[in-house]
mmCIF file of C-alpha atoms in Angstrom:
data_model
loop_
_atom_site.group_PDB
_atom_site.id
_atom_site.type_symbol
_atom_site.label_atom_id
_atom_site.label_comp_id
_atom_site.label_asym_id
_atom_site.label_seq_id
_atom_site.Cartn_x
_atom_site.Cartn_y
_atom_site.Cartn_z
ATOM 1 C CA MET A 457 84.535 -41.905 17.387
ATOM 2 C CA THR A 458 87.996 -42.977 16.715
ATOM 3 C CA ARG A 459 89.447 -40.415 19.692
ATOM 4 C CA PHE A 460 86.720 -42.155 22.262
ATOM 5 C CA ARG A 461 88.040 -45.530 21.392
ATOM 6 C CA PHE A 462 91.562 -44.426 21.654
ATOM 7 C CA ALA A 463 90.879 -42.740 25.051
ATOM 8 C CA LEU A 464 89.062 -45.846 26.408
ATOM 9 C CA ALA A 465 92.065 -48.169 25.459
ATOM 10 C CA LEU A 466 94.626 -45.573 27.312
ATOM 11 C CA CYS A 467 92.370 -45.547 30.410
ATOM 12 C CA ILE A 468 92.658 -49.738 30.110
ATOM 13 C CA GLY A 469 96.497 -49.115 30.241
ATOM 14 C CA ALA A 470 96.907 -45.965 32.641
ATOM 15 C CA TYR A 471 94.791 -47.726 35.138
ATOM 16 C CA PRO A 472 97.327 -50.330 35.976
ATOM 17 C CA LEU A 473 100.269 -48.192 35.661
ATOM 18 C CA ILE A 474 98.866 -45.665 38.211
ATOM 19 C CA THR A 475 97.895 -48.128 40.775
ATOM 20 C CA GLY A 476 101.096 -50.006 40.453
ATOM 21 C CA LEU A 477 103.072 -46.638 41.060
ATOM 22 C CA LEU A 478 100.934 -45.888 43.969
ATOM 23 C CA TYR A 479 101.403 -49.224 45.506
ATOM 24 C CA LEU A 480 105.124 -49.221 44.826
ATOM 25 C CA TRP A 481 105.584 -45.791 46.468
ATOM 26 C CA ALA A 482 103.109 -45.974 49.405
ATOM 27 C CA PRO A 483 105.524 -46.659 51.975
ATOM 28 C CA VAL A 484 107.691 -43.909 51.173
ATOM 29 C CA LEU A 485 105.130 -41.644 50.336
ATOM 30 C CA ASP A 486 102.795 -42.426 53.455
ATOM 31 C CA GLY A 487 101.681 -39.390 55.338
ATOM 32 C CA LEU A 488 102.583 -36.810 52.864
ATOM 33 C CA PRO A 489 100.188 -34.204 51.521
ATOM 34 C CA SER A 490 98.433 -35.128 48.348
ATOM 35 C CA TRP A 491 100.407 -32.547 46.648
ATOM 36 C CA GLN A 492 103.695 -34.265 47.100
ATOM 37 C CA VAL A 493 102.557 -37.507 46.336
ATOM 38 C CA THR A 494 101.476 -36.270 42.910
ATOM 39 C CA LEU A 495 104.607 -34.592 42.553
ATOM 40 C CA VAL A 496 106.406 -37.963 42.478
ATOM 41 C CA ILE A 497 103.631 -39.964 40.962
ATOM 42 C CA VAL A 498 102.838 -37.774 37.620
ATOM 43 C CA PRO A 499 106.400 -37.680 35.981
ATOM 44 C CA GLN A 500 106.822 -41.478 36.171
ATOM 45 C CA MET A 501 103.313 -41.531 35.142
ATOM 46 C CA VAL A 502 103.641 -39.692 31.888
ATOM 47 C CA PHE A 503 107.177 -41.313 31.234
ATOM 48 C CA GLY A 504 105.337 -44.636 31.404
ATOM 49 C CA MET A 505 102.302 -43.333 29.283
ATOM 50 C CA VAL A 506 104.621 -41.832 26.555
ATOM 51 C CA PHE A 507 106.998 -44.766 26.094
ATOM 52 C CA ALA A 508 105.068 -47.924 27.432
ATOM 53 C CA VAL A 509 101.306 -47.778 27.201
ATOM 54 C CA ILE A 510 100.573 -45.640 24.164
ATOM 55 C CA PRO A 511 103.132 -47.427 22.055
ATOM 56 C CA LEU A 512 101.692 -50.617 23.465
ATOM 57 C CA VAL A 513 98.209 -49.485 22.568
ATOM 58 C CA HIS A 514 98.825 -48.569 19.213
ATOM 59 C CA ARG A 515 100.643 -51.821 18.313
ATOM 60 C CA CYS A 516 98.178 -54.058 20.073
ATOM 61 C CA LEU A 517 95.063 -52.501 19.698
ATOM 62 C CA ARG A 518 95.650 -50.875 16.075
ATOM 63 C CA GLY A 519 92.108 -52.147 14.470
ATOM 64 C CA PHE A 520 90.149 -50.939 17.540
ATOM 65 C CA ALA A 521 91.757 -47.719 18.859
ATOM 66 C CA THR A 522 92.773 -46.048 15.737
ATOM 67 C CA ALA A 523 90.277 -47.363 12.865
ATOM 68 C CA PRO A 524 88.040 -44.830 11.628
ATOM 69 C CA ALA A 525 84.390 -45.041 13.164
ATOM 70 C CA ARG A 526 81.588 -46.197 10.350
#
C-alpha cells in the first residue's frame, strides 16, 4: 500500500511538470513527429522528477506517501 500511495503522490507532481513542459515547448516542437517530441521532453521530465518532484513529495507528504499501511 505504501508504494501505491507514493505512486499516487508522484502522479500528482508529474502531471503539472509534464503539462508545463509540453506547453513550454509547444511552439518549437509543433509539427514534429511524436518520437522527436518525446526525445526532447523525457530528459527534462526525468531530471524534474528526480531533482524536484520526488524530493518535494518526500518532504511535504512524508506521512501520507511513506507511512506503512495499517
